[in-house]
JSON list of C-alpha atoms in Angstrom, two decimals:
[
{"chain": "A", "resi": 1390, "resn": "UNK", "atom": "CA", "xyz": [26.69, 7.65, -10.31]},
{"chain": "A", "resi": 1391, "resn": "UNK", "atom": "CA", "xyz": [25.38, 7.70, -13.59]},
{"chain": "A", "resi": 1392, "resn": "UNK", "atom": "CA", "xyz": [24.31, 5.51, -16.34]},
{"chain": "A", "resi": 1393, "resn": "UNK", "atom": "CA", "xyz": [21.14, 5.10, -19.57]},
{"chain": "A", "resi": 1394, "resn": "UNK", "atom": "CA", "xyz": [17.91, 3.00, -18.61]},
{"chain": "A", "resi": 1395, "resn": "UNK", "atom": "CA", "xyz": [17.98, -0.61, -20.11]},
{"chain": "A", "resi": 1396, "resn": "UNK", "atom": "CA", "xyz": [14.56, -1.70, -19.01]},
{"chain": "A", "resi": 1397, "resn": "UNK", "atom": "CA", "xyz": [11.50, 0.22, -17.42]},
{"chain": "A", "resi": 1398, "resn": "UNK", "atom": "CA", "xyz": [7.97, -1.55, -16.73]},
{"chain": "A", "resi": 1399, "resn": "UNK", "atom": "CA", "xyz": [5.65, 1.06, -16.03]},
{"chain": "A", "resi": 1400, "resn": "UNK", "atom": "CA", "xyz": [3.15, -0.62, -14.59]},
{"chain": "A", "resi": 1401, "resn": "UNK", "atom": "CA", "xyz": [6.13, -1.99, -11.63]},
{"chain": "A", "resi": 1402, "resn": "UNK", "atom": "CA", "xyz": [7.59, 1.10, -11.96]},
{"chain": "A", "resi": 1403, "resn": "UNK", "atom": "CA", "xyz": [10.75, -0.65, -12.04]},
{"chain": "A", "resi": 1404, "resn": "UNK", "atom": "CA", "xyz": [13.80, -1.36, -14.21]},
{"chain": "A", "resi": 1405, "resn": "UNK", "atom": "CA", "xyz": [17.09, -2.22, -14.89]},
{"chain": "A", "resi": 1406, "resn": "UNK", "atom": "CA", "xyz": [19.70, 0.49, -15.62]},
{"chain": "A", "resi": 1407, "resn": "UNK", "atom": "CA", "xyz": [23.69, 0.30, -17.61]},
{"chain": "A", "resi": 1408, "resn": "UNK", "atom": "CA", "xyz": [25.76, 2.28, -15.74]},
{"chain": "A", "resi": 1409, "resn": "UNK", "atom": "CA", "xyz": [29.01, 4.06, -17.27]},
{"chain": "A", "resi": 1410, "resn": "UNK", "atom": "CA", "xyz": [31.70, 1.78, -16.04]},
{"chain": "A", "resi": 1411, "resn": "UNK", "atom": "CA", "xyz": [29.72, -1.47, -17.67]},
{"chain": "A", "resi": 1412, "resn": "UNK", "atom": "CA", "xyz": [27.85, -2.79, -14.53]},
{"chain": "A", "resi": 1413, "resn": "UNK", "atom": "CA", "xyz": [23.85, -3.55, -14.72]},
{"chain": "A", "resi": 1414, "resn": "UNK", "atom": "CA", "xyz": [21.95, -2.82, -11.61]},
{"chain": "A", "resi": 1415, "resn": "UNK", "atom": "CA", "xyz": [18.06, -2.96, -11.02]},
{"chain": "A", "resi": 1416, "resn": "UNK", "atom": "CA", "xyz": [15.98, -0.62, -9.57]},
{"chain": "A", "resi": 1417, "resn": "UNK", "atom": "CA", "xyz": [12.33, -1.06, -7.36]},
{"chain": "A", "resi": 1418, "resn": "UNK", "atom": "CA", "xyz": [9.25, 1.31, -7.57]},
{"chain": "A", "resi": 1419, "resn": "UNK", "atom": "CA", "xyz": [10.44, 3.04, -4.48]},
{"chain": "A", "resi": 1420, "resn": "UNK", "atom": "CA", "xyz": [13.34, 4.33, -6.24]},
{"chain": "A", "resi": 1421, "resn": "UNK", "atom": "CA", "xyz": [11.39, 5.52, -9.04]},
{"chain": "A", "resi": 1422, "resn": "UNK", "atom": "CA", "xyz": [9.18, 7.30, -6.71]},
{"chain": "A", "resi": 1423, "resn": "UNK", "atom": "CA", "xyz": [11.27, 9.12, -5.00]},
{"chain": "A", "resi": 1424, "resn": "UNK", "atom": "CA", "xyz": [12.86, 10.85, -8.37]},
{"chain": "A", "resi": 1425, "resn": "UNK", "atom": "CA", "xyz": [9.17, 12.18, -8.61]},
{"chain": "A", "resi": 1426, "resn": "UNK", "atom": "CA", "xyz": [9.07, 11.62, -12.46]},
{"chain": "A", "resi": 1427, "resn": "UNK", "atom": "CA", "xyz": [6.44, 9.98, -14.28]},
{"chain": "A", "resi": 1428, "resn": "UNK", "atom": "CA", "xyz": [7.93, 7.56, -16.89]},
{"chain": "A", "resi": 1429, "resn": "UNK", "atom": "CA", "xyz": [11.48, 7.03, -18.13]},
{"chain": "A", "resi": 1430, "resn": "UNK", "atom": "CA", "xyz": [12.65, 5.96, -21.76]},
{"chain": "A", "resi": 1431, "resn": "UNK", "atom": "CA", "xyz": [14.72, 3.35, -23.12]},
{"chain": "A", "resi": 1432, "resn": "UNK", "atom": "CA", "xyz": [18.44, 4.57, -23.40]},
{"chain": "A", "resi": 1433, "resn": "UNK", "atom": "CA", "xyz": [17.62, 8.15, -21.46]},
{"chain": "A", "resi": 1434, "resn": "UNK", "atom": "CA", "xyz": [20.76, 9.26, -19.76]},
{"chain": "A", "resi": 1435, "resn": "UNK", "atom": "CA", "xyz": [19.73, 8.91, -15.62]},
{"chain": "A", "resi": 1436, "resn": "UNK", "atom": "CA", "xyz": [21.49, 9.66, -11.95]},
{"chain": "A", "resi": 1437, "resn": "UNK", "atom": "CA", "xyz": [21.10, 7.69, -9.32]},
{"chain": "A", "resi": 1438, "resn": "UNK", "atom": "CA", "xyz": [21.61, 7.55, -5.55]},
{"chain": "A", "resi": 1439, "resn": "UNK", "atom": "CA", "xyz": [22.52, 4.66, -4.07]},
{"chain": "A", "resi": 1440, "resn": "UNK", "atom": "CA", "xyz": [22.54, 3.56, -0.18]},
{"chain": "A", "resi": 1441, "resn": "UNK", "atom": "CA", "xyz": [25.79, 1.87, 1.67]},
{"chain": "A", "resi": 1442, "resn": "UNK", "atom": "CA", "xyz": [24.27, -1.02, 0.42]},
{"chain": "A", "resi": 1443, "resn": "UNK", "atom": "CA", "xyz": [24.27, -0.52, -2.92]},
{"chain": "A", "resi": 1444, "resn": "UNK", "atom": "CA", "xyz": [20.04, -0.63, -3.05]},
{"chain": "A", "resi": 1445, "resn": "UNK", "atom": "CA", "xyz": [19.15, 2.30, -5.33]},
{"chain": "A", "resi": 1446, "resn": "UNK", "atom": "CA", "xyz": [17.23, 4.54, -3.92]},
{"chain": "A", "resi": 1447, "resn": "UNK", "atom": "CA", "xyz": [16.39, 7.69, -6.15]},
{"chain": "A", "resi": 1448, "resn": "UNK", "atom": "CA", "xyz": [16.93, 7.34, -10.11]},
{"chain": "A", "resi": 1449, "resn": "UNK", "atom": "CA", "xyz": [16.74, 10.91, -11.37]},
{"chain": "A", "resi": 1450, "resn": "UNK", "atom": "CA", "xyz": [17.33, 13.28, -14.63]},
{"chain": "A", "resi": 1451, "resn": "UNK", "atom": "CA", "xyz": [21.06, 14.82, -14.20]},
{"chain": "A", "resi": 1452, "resn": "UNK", "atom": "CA", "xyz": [20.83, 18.23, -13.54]},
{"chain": "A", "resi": 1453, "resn": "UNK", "atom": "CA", "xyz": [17.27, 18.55, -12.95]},
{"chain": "A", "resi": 1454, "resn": "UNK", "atom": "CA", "xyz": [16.30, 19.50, -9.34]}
]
């Protein structure tokens, strides 16, 4: 699933993210720490993973391993 970043607090380390088909969904620190990035940018094109549950948990760069 994919979608751009609408919010990111860097000092939570969480945010909110727009994904493709129109739906906002938030994201918690833990997610953000698992990607292993450092910061994300308003607007930057993201992937996520999501659990049966719909909790996010890994927001990372498409195509970048």
């Amino acid at each position: 699933m994919q979608g751009t970043v609408a919010t990111f607090d860097p000092t939570s380390r969480s945010g909110t993210l727009l994904l493709d088909d129109g739906t906002e969904l938030a994201f918690d620190a833990p997610a953000f720490d698992a990607s292993g990035l450092r910061k994300l940018r308003l607007g930057q094109r993201v992937a996520i993973e999501a659990g049966a549950d719909g909790h996010v948990r890994q927001v990372r760069i498409p195509g970048v391993d």
